[in-house]
Amino acid sequence: MRLLRPRRRRSAAASAYRASKPPALGTPWRDAHYAVVDLETTGLDPRRDEIVSFASIPIEDARVMVGGTRATIVRPARMPEAETIRIHGLRPADLADAPVLPEVLDLMLESLTGRVLVAHVAWVERGFLAVALKRAGLRVAEPVLDTSVLAQQVLAPEDLGEGQALSLGDVARTLGLPVHSPHVAAGDALTTAQLFLALATHLDHKEPQTIGSLARLSSG
């Protein structure tokens, strides 16, 4: 007799994310919709560490849609230690009554569906989102655009760090952009969104950019 495992019910948000298709790579960058994401976490290893804060800001028609911001704190299974609390400021007392990750996954998926994901030092967001989405049987949709890598195509060599990605605040200030609430997910997402528009516009002036060309530049 073969035992059947009960089927995991998939939410409407998960189904919509699975069914959505990314824009064609030949799409002019201004015609695409984006989700600019920032995560605060208990560390940098998605196999061991956890998300404690999520924010996503949409970009449409090459404009930051601040009113569409989605943000939430998340209660981890293991509370952050002092080392990371000093960075993001989220204490166990702040997180004790927050929803756990499965309870906010639909909000995250709704903010990402049908959009190109943008992040600064995107391997962090990509890694943690991959773990979160895997629980729903999903994968992070490609492409993912990385403003820290795109900045290397725009900034002068003397403005770039040696062997390490420049911090979000450093890149923004170098380009004369405002820095909003550092290490607060919604603030960093807004800074990243404005940075992405500045970088894409600069690159587009040199040569017309598409989703595919920005993806290639983001891959380094």
Tab-separated table of C-alpha atoms in Angstrom:
chain	number	residue	atom	x	y	z
A	1	MET	CA	0.000	0.000	0.000
A	2	ARG	CA	1.449	3.363	-1.019
A	3	LEU	CA	0.970	6.196	1.436
A	4	LEU	CA	-0.010	9.512	-0.089
A	5	ARG	CA	1.319	12.704	1.360
A	6	PRO	CA	-1.281	15.413	1.898
A	7	ARG	CA	-1.019	18.154	-0.691
A	8	ARG	CA	0.219	21.485	0.526
A	9	ARG	CA	-2.392	24.128	-0.225
A	10	ARG	CA	-1.000	26.881	-2.370
A	11	SER	CA	-2.219	30.404	-1.682
A	12	ALA	CA	-3.613	32.630	-4.392
A	13	ALA	CA	-0.520	34.827	-4.053
A	14	ALA	CA	1.775	31.831	-4.583
A	15	SER	CA	-0.244	30.680	-7.604
A	16	ALA	CA	-0.129	34.171	-9.121
A	17	TYR	CA	3.625	34.383	-8.585
A	18	ARG	CA	4.152	30.988	-10.191
A	19	ALA	CA	1.981	31.903	-13.185
A	20	SER	CA	3.538	35.322	-13.766
A	21	LYS	CA	6.180	35.781	-16.422
A	22	PRO	CA	9.052	38.258	-16.285
A	23	PRO	CA	9.190	40.899	-19.019
A	24	ALA	CA	11.015	39.912	-22.165
A	25	LEU	CA	14.726	40.662	-22.008
A	26	GLY	CA	14.364	42.990	-24.971
A	27	THR	CA	11.915	45.224	-23.079
A	28	PRO	CA	13.187	48.827	-22.801
A	29	TRP	CA	14.035	49.334	-19.154
A	30	ARG	CA	11.598	52.220	-18.739
A	31	ASP	CA	8.689	50.018	-19.831
A	32	ALA	CA	9.187	47.385	-17.147
A	33	HIS	CA	7.807	47.246	-13.622
A	34	TYR	CA	10.201	46.654	-10.734
A	35	ALA	CA	10.122	45.641	-7.096
A	36	VAL	CA	13.006	47.181	-5.176
A	37	VAL	CA	13.587	45.018	-2.116
A	38	ASP	CA	15.583	45.353	1.058
A	39	LEU	CA	15.867	42.806	3.853
A	40	GLU	CA	17.224	43.105	7.356
A	41	THR	CA	18.404	39.755	8.687
A	42	THR	CA	19.981	38.090	11.709
A	43	GLY	CA	23.146	37.471	9.671
A	44	LEU	CA	24.350	36.889	6.130
A	45	ASP	CA	23.972	33.112	5.789
A	46	PRO	CA	20.466	32.196	4.549
A	47	ARG	CA	21.055	28.564	5.572
A	48	ARG	CA	21.326	29.612	9.213
A	49	ASP	CA	20.135	33.201	9.563
A	50	GLU	CA	16.649	34.646	9.165
A	51	ILE	CA	14.723	37.626	7.844
A	52	VAL	CA	13.603	40.111	10.500
A	53	SER	CA	12.383	42.899	8.222
A	54	PHE	CA	11.155	43.137	4.626
A	55	ALA	CA	10.349	46.113	2.422
A	56	SER	CA	9.477	46.416	-1.251
A	57	ILE	CA	8.888	49.595	-3.241
A	58	PRO	CA	7.500	49.473	-6.794
A	59	ILE	CA	8.897	51.387	-9.740
A	60	GLU	CA	6.521	52.025	-12.634
A	61	ASP	CA	7.054	54.207	-15.691
A	62	ALA	CA	10.546	54.957	-14.333
A	63	ARG	CA	9.012	56.520	-11.205
A	64	VAL	CA	9.325	55.412	-7.592
A	65	MET	CA	5.814	54.669	-6.298
A	66	VAL	CA	6.332	55.391	-2.605
A	67	GLY	CA	2.634	54.923	-1.912
A	68	GLY	CA	2.945	51.302	-2.993
A	69	THR	CA	5.530	50.425	-0.344
A	70	ARG	CA	5.000	47.080	1.396
A	71	ALA	CA	6.917	46.596	4.628
A	72	THR	CA	6.785	44.329	7.648
A	73	ILE	CA	8.914	43.078	10.486
A	74	VAL	CA	9.203	39.307	10.916
A	75	ARG	CA	9.614	37.224	14.056
A	76	PRO	CA	12.516	34.799	13.611
A	77	ALA	CA	12.779	31.403	15.269
A	78	ARG	CA	15.989	32.580	16.919
A	79	MET	CA	16.197	36.191	17.982
A	80	PRO	CA	19.024	38.372	16.621
A	81	GLU	CA	22.203	38.710	18.624
A	82	ALA	CA	23.759	41.956	19.762
A	83	GLU	CA	26.088	42.116	16.757
A	84	THR	CA	23.221	42.411	14.247
A	85	ILE	CA	20.949	44.408	16.561
A	86	ARG	CA	23.581	47.154	16.439
A	87	ILE	CA	23.075	47.249	12.652
A	88	HIS	CA	19.309	47.141	12.157
A	89	GLY	CA	18.162	48.128	15.650
A	90	LEU	CA	15.488	45.429	15.884
A	91	ARG	CA	15.518	43.973	19.412
A	92	PRO	CA	13.801	40.798	20.612
A	93	ALA	CA	11.203	43.015	22.284
A	94	ASP	CA	10.445	44.652	18.914
A	95	LEU	CA	10.047	41.289	17.197
A	96	ALA	CA	8.242	39.278	19.875
A	97	ASP	CA	4.742	40.048	18.581
A	98	ALA	CA	5.630	40.246	14.879
A	99	PRO	CA	4.208	37.700	12.413
A	100	VAL	CA	6.377	34.733	11.477
A	101	LEU	CA	7.642	34.345	7.913
A	102	PRO	CA	4.870	32.036	6.602
A	103	GLU	CA	2.325	34.647	7.709
A	104	VAL	CA	3.918	37.418	5.638
A	105	LEU	CA	4.927	35.348	2.618
A	106	ASP	CA	1.794	36.306	0.682
A	107	LEU	CA	2.541	40.007	1.213
A	108	MET	CA	6.053	39.440	-0.098
A	109	LEU	CA	4.849	37.487	-3.122
A	110	GLU	CA	2.192	40.059	-4.002
A	111	SER	CA	4.817	42.809	-4.035
A	112	LEU	CA	7.115	40.771	-6.301
A	113	THR	CA	4.669	39.251	-8.779
A	114	GLY	CA	5.187	40.357	-12.375
A	115	ARG	CA	8.076	42.641	-11.456
A	116	VAL	CA	11.835	42.624	-11.959
A	117	LEU	CA	13.575	42.308	-8.615
A	118	VAL	CA	16.130	45.027	-7.785
A	119	ALA	CA	18.390	45.067	-4.722
A	120	HIS	CA	21.729	46.435	-3.558
A	121	VAL	CA	24.322	43.670	-3.139
A	122	ALA	CA	21.549	41.441	-4.444
A	123	TRP	CA	23.090	38.093	-3.491
A	124	VAL	CA	21.853	38.740	0.045
A	125	GLU	CA	18.218	39.338	-0.914
A	126	ARG	CA	18.322	36.608	-3.551
A	127	GLY	CA	19.628	34.043	-1.057
A	128	PHE	CA	17.142	34.782	1.708
A	129	LEU	CA	14.191	35.085	-0.664
A	130	ALA	CA	15.156	31.777	-2.255
A	131	VAL	CA	14.865	30.066	1.126
A	132	ALA	CA	11.565	31.808	1.920
A	133	LEU	CA	9.998	31.007	-1.453
A	134	LYS	CA	11.194	27.405	-1.416
A	135	ARG	CA	8.765	26.768	1.421
A	136	ALA	CA	5.961	27.500	-1.023
A	137	GLY	CA	7.556	25.456	-3.796
A	138	LEU	CA	8.663	28.596	-5.652
A	139	ARG	CA	11.881	30.023	-7.020
A	140	VAL	CA	13.044	33.613	-7.247
A	141	ALA	CA	12.119	34.888	-10.696
A	142	GLU	CA	14.956	36.035	-12.918
A	143	PRO	CA	16.461	38.399	-13.761
A	144	VAL	CA	17.608	40.099	-10.559
A	145	LEU	CA	19.264	43.499	-10.940
A	146	ASP	CA	22.020	44.566	-8.555
A	147	THR	CA	22.615	48.282	-8.033
A	148	SER	CA	25.999	47.637	-6.385
A	149	VAL	CA	27.258	46.042	-9.612
A	150	LEU	CA	25.546	48.577	-11.890
A	151	ALA	CA	27.282	51.324	-9.917
A	152	GLN	CA	30.630	49.894	-10.993
A	153	GLN	CA	29.657	50.727	-14.572
A	154	VAL	CA	28.972	54.355	-13.664
A	155	LEU	CA	31.342	55.435	-10.913
A	156	ALA	CA	34.928	56.460	-11.577
A	157	PRO	CA	37.599	53.947	-10.478
A	158	GLU	CA	38.741	56.225	-7.656
A	159	ASP	CA	35.212	56.176	-6.204
A	160	LEU	CA	35.051	52.385	-6.017
A	161	GLY	CA	36.165	50.356	-3.019
A	162	GLU	CA	39.038	47.906	-3.332
A	163	GLY	CA	37.616	44.405	-3.669
A	164	GLN	CA	34.432	45.109	-1.704
A	165	ALA	CA	31.067	46.419	-2.784
A	166	LEU	CA	30.454	50.000	-1.766
A	167	SER	CA	27.754	50.421	0.827
A	168	LEU	CA	24.381	51.678	-0.336
A	169	GLY	CA	24.854	54.963	1.481
A	170	ASP	CA	28.311	55.505	0.002
A	171	VAL	CA	27.103	54.956	-3.561
A	172	ALA	CA	24.061	57.175	-3.089
A	173	ARG	CA	26.086	60.018	-1.589
A	174	THR	CA	28.734	59.728	-4.324
A	175	LEU	CA	25.988	60.306	-6.880
A	176	GLY	CA	24.443	63.155	-4.877
A	177	LEU	CA	21.359	61.176	-3.880
A	178	PRO	CA	19.588	61.285	-0.493
A	179	VAL	CA	20.046	58.435	1.974
A	180	HIS	CA	16.846	57.430	3.745
A	181	SER	CA	16.908	55.761	7.198
A	182	PRO	CA	19.963	53.508	6.804
A	183	HIS	CA	19.486	49.870	7.865
A	184	VAL	CA	15.719	50.288	8.062
A	185	ALA	CA	14.271	48.096	5.319
A	186	ALA	CA	11.831	50.690	3.960
A	187	GLY	CA	14.473	53.424	4.055
A	188	ASP	CA	17.106	51.323	2.306
A	189	ALA	CA	14.567	50.177	-0.299
A	190	LEU	CA	13.734	53.817	-1.091
A	191	THR	CA	17.423	54.745	-1.355
A	192	THR	CA	18.000	51.735	-3.626
A	193	ALA	CA	15.028	52.635	-5.814
A	194	GLN	CA	16.291	56.156	-6.386
A	195	LEU	CA	19.785	54.822	-6.989
A	196	PHE	CA	18.517	52.325	-9.559
A	197	LEU	CA	16.735	55.055	-11.530
A	198	ALA	CA	19.847	57.234	-11.488
A	199	LEU	CA	22.114	54.396	-12.633
A	200	ALA	CA	19.748	53.112	-15.335
A	201	THR	CA	19.207	56.638	-16.664
A	202	HIS	CA	22.959	57.283	-16.799
A	203	LEU	CA	23.623	54.005	-18.601
A	204	ASP	CA	20.706	54.624	-20.969
A	205	HIS	CA	22.229	57.945	-22.015
A	206	LYS	CA	25.375	56.115	-23.093
A	207	GLU	CA	23.505	53.298	-24.842
A	208	PRO	CA	19.792	52.393	-24.861
A	209	GLN	CA	19.183	49.868	-22.086
A	210	THR	CA	16.811	46.927	-21.882
A	211	ILE	CA	16.013	44.498	-19.099
A	212	GLY	CA	18.462	42.084	-20.703
A	213	SER	CA	21.307	44.575	-20.952
A	214	LEU	CA	20.887	45.672	-17.337
A	215	ALA	CA	20.801	42.022	-16.302
A	216	ARG	CA	24.064	41.377	-18.145
A	217	LEU	CA	25.677	44.396	-16.530
A	218	SER	CA	24.385	43.242	-13.130
A	219	SER	CA	26.089	39.920	-13.554
A	220	GLY	CA	29.435	41.691	-13.569
